[in-house]
Short mmCIF file of C-alpha atoms in Angstrom, two decimals:
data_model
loop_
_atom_site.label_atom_id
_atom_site.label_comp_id
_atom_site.label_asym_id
_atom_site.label_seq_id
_atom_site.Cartn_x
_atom_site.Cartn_y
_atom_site.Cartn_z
CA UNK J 258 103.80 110.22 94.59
CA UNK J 259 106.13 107.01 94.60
CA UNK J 260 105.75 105.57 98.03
CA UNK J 261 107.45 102.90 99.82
CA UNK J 262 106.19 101.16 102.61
CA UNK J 263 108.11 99.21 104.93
CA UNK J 264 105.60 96.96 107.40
CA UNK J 265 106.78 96.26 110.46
CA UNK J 266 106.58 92.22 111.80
CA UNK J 267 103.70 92.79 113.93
CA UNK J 268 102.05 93.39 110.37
CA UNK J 269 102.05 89.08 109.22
CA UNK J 270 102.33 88.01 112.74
CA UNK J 271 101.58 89.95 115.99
CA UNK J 272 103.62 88.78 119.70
CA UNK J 273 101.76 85.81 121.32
CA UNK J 274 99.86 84.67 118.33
CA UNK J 275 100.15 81.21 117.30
CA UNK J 276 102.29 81.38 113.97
CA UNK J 277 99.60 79.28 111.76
CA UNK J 278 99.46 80.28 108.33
CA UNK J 279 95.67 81.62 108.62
CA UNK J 280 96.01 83.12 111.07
CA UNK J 281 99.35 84.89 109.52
CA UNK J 282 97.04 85.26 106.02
CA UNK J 283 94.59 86.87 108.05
CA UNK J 284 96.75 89.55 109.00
CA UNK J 285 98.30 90.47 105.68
CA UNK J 286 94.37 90.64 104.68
CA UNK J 287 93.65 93.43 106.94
CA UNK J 288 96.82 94.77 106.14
CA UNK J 289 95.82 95.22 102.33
CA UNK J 290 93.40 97.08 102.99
CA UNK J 291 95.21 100.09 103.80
CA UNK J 292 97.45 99.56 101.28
CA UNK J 293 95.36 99.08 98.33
CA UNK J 294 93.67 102.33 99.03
CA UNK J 295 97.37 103.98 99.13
CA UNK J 296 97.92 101.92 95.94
CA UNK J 297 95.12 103.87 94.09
CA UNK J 298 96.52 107.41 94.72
CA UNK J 299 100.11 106.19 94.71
CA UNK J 300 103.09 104.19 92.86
CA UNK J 301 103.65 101.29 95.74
CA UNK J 302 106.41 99.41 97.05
CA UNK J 303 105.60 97.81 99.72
CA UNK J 304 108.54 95.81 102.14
CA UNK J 305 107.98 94.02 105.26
CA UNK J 306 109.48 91.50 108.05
CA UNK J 307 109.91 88.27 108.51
CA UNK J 308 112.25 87.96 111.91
CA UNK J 309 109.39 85.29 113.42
CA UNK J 310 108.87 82.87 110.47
CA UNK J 311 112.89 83.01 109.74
CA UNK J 312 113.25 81.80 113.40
CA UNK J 313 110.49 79.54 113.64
CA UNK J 314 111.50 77.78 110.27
CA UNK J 315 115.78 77.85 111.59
CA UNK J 316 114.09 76.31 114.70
CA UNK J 317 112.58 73.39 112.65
CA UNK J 318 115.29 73.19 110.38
CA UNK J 319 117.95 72.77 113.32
CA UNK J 320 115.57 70.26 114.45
CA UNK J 321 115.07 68.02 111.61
CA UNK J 322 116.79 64.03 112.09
CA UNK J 323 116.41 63.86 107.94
CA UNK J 324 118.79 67.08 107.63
CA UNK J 325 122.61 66.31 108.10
CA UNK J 326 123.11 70.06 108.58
CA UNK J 327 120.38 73.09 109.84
CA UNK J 328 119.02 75.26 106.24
CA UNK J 329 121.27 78.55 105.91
CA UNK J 330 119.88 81.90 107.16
CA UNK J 331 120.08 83.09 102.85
CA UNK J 332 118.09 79.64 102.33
CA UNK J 333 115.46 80.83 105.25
CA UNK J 334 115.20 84.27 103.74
CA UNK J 335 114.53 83.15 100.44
CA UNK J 336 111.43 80.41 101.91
CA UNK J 337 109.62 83.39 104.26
CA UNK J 338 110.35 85.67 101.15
CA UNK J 339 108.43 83.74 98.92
CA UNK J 340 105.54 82.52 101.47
CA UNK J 341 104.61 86.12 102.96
CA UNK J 342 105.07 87.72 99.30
CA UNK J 343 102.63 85.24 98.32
CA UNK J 344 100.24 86.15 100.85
CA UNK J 345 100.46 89.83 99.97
CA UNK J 346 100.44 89.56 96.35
CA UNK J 347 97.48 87.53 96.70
CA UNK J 348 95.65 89.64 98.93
CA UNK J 349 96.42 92.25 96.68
CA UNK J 350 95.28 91.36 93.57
CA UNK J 351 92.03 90.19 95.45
CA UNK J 352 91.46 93.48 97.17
CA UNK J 353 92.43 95.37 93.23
CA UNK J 354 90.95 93.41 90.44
CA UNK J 355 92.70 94.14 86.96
CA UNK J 356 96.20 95.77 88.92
CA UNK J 357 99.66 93.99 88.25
CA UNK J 358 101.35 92.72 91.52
CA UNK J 359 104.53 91.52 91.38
CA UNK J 360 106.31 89.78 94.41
CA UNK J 361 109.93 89.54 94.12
CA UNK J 362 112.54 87.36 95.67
CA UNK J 363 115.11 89.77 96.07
CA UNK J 364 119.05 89.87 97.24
CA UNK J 365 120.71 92.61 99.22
CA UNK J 366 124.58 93.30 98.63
CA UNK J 367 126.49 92.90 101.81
CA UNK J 368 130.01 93.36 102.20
CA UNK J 369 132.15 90.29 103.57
CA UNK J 370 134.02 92.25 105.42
CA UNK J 371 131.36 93.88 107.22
CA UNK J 372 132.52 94.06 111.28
CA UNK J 373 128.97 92.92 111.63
CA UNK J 374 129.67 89.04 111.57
CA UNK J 375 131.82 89.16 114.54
CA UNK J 376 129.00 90.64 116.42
CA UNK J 377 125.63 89.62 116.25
CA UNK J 378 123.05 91.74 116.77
CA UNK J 379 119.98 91.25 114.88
CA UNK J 380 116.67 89.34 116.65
CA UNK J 381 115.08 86.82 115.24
CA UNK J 382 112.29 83.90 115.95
CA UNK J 383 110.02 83.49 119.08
CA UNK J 384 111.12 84.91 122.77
CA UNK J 385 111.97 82.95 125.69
CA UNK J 386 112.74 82.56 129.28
CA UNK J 387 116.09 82.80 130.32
CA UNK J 388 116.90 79.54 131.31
CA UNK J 389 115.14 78.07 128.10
CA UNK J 390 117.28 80.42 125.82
CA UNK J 391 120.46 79.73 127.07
CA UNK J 392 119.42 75.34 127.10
CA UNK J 393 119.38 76.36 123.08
CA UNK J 394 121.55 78.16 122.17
CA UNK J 395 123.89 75.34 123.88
CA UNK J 396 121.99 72.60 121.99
CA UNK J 397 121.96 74.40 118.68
CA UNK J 398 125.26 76.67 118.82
CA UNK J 399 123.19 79.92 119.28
CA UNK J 400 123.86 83.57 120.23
CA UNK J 401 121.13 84.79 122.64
CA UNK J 402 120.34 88.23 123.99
CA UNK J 403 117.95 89.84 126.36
CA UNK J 404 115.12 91.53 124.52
CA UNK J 405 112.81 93.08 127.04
CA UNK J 406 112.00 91.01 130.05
CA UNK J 407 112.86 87.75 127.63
CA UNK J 408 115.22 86.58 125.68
CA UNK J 409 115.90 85.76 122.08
CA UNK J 410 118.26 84.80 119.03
CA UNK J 411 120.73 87.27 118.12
CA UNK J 412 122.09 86.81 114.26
CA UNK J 413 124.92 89.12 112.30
CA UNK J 414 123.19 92.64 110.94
CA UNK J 415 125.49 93.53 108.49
CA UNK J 416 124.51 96.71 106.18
CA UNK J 417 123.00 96.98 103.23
CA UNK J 418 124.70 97.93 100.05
CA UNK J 419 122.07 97.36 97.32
CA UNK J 420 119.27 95.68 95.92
CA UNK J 421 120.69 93.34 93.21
CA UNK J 422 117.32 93.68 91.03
CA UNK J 423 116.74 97.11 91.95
CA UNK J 424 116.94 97.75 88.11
CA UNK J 425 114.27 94.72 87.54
CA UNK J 426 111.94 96.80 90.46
CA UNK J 427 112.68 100.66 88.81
CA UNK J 428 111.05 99.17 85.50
CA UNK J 429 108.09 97.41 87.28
CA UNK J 430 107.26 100.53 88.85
CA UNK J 431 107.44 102.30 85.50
CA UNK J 432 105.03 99.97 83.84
CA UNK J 433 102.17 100.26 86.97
CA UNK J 434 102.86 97.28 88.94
CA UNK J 435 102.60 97.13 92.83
CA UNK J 436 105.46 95.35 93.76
CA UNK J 437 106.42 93.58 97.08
CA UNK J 438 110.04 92.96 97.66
CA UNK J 439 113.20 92.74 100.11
CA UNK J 440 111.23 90.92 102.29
CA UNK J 441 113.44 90.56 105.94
CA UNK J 442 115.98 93.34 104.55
CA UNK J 443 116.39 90.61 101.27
CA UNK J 444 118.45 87.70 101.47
CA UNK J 445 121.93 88.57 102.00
CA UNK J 446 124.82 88.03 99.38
CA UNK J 447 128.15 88.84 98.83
CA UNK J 448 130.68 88.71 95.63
CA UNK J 449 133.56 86.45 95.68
CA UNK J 450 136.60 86.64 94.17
CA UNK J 451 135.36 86.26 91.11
CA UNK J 452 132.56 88.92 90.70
CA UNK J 453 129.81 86.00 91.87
CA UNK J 454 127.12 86.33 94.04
CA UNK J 455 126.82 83.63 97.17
CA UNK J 456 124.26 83.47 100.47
CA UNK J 457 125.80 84.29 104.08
CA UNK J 458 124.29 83.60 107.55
CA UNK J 459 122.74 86.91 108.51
CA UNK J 460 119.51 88.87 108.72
CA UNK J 461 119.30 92.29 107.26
CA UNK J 462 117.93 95.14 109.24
CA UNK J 463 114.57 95.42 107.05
CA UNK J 464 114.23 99.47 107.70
CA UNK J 465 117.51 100.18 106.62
CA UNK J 466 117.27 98.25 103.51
CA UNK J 467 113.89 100.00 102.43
CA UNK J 468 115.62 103.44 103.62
CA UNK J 469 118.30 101.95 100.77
CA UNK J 470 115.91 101.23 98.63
CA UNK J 471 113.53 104.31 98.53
CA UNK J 472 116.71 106.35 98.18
CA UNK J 473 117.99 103.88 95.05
CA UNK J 474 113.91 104.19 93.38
CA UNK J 475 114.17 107.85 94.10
CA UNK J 476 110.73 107.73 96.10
CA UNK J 477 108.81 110.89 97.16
CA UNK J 478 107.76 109.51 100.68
CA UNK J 479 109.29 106.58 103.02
CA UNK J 480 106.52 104.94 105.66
CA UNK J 481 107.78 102.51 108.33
CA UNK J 482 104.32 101.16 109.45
CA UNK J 483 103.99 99.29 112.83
CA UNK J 484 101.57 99.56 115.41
CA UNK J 485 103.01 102.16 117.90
CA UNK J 486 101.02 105.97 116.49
CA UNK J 487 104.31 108.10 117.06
CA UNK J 488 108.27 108.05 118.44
CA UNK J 489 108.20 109.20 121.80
CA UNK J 490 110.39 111.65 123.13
CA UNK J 491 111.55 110.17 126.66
CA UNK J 492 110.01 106.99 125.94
CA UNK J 493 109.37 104.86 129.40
CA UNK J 494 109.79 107.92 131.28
CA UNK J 495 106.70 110.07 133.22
CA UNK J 496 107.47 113.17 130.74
CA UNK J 497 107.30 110.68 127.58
CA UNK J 498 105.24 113.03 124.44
CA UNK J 499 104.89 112.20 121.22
CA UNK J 500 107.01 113.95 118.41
CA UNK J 501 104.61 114.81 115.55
CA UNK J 502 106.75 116.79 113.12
CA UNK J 503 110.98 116.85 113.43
CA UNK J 504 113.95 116.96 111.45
CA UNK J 505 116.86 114.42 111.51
CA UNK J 506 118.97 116.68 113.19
CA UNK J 507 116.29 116.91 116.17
CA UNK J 508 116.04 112.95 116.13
CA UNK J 509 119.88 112.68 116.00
CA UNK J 510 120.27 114.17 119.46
CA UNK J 511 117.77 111.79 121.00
CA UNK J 512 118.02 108.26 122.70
CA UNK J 513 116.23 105.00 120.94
CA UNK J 514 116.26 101.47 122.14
CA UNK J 515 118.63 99.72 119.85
CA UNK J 516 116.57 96.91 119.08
CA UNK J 517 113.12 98.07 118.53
CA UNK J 518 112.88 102.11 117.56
CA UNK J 519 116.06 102.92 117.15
CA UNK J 520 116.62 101.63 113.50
CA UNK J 521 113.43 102.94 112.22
CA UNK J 522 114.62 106.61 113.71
CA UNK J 523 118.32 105.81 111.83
CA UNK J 524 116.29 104.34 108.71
CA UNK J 525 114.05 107.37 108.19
CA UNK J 526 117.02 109.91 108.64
CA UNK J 527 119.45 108.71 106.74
CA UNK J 528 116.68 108.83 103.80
CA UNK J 529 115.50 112.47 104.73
CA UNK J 530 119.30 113.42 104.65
CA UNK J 531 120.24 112.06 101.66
CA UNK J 532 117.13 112.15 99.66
CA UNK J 533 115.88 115.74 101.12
CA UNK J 534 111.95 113.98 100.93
CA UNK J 535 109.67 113.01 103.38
CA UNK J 536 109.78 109.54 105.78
CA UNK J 537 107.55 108.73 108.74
CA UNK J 538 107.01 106.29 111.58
CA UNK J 539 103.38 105.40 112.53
CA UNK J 540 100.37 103.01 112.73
CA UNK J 541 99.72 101.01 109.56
CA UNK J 542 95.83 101.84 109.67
CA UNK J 543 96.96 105.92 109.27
CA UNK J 544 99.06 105.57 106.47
CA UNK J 545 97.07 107.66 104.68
CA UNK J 546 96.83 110.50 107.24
CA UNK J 547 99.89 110.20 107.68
CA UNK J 548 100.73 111.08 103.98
CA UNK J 549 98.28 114.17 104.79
CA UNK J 550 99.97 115.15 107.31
CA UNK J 551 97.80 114.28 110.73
CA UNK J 552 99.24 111.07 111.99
CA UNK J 553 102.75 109.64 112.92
CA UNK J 554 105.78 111.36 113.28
CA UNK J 555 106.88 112.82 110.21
CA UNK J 556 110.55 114.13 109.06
CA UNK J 557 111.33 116.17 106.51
CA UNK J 558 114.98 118.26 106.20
CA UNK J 559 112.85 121.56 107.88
CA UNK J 560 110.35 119.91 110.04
CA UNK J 561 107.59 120.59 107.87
CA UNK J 562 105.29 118.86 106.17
CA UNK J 563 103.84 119.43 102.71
CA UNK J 564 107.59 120.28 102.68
CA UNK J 565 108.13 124.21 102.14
CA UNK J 566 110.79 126.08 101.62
CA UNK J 567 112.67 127.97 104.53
CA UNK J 568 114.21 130.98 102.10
#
């Protein structure tokens, strides 16, 4: 099968860890290890987050005397982009001696006109406290939202359009190569007037872009791997249960926090609808039972899963 993976933040850099490079290399280590062993049954692509290293670094940059102006969101894409693919391809061509792994800087096609930029939405970098949020996002010109019982950095979300080297990826998959790519949701561009491409200030939901993306590489199965098992039905709630096998339709009609679960549900259905394949949500250590069918909670258009058909 041709897989794609999307890993979830928690995968380079887990809430309340100190964001040190080792101890963010250590994580993509373990990481590999799942997915090398779904790399020798299956064509990879492999996608993954970046919200706390895009913050941390716009943090920095905003707080640099040497820069006249902060680094662009585009600009801070492209740096965590190139540091965590690193990391990855690394790992993996440690962990699978003799298999090409390619790590891509990619772009994702936004639209300038996308309502998006008037309302931010998307989290990024480190929580707070209140009262230290709101001191900067005064200081630095910030939008801030609650997230939980803390606060955090709210940037524009707009959608996702395409992959600009989608092409580029369809032919490295072709030839064998594990490739990691549109790492953050990929560093989002529009076209001018003229046909060219140019860097905005946003973030790019990174589910929905790999939902794009499977759709665009025509993949057999979508994972979004975090570290939660299963969606919860009720989630919060003292009749919460876990939801092992559904269908869009039966996710549709349920409630999901907008910021955390609630674009992975969106993510997985619009692939399942459009593509008619199989996506799941789960733990990244059960990727492969979830590809057997015993772990996370798996959509398909009938519910079931190896997919059968309902005439």
């Amino acid at each position: 099968m041709r897989v794609i993976v999307a890993l979830g933040g928690n995968a380079v850099l887990r809430r309340g860890q100190a964001p040190d490079a080792d101890v963010q290399r250590a994580n993509v280590r373990a990481a590999v290890k799942t997915l090398a062993r779904l790399a020798d049954r299956h064509e990879l692509v492999i996608t993954h987050g970046n919200g706390p290293q895009v913050g941390l670094l716009a943090l920095e940059s905003a707080a640099d005397p040497n820069l006249t102006r902060p680094y662009p969101f585009d600009t801070l894409g492209a740096q965590t982009q190139g540091m965590i693919g690193y990391w990855m391809q690394q790992a993996l061509q440690n962990a699978l001696p003799g298999r090409q792994v390619l790590a891509m800087v990619t772009q994702t096609l936004v639209t300038a006109v996308d309502p998006a930029f008037e309302h931010p939405t998307k989290f990024v970098g480190q929580v707070y406290e209140r009262e230290e949020a709101e001191k900067l996002a005064a200081e630095y010109g910030w939008t801030v939202r609650r997230d939980g019982d803390q606060w955090r950095r709210v940037v524009p979300s707009p959608t996702p359009r395409r992959i600009v080297e989608t092409r580029l990826i369809h032919q490295m998959i072709r030839e064998g190569v594990i490739v990691v790519c549109a790492g953050g949701g990929g560093i989002p561009v529009v076209r001018d007037e003229r046909g060219r491409l140019t860097g905005v200030e946003a973030v790019i939901d990174k589910d929905l872009t790999a939902s794009m993306l499977a759709e665009a590489l025509e993949c057999d199965a979508f994972l979004i791997l975090t570290d939660v098992p299963r969606v919860m039905r009720g989630f919060g709630t003292p009749h919460q249960t876990e939801i092992a096998h559904t269908t869009p339709h039966e996710l549709r009609a349920l409630e999901f926090p907008a910021g955390s679960m609630g674009p992975k549900v969106e993510a997985v259905c619009r692939f399942v609808e459009t593509t008619g394949d199989m996506a799941a949500i789960g733990r990244l250590d059960e990727a492969e039972r979830i590809l057997d069918g015993t772990a996370g909670t798996i959509v398909t258009p009938n519910g079931r899963w190896p997919l059968t058909s309902t005439l």
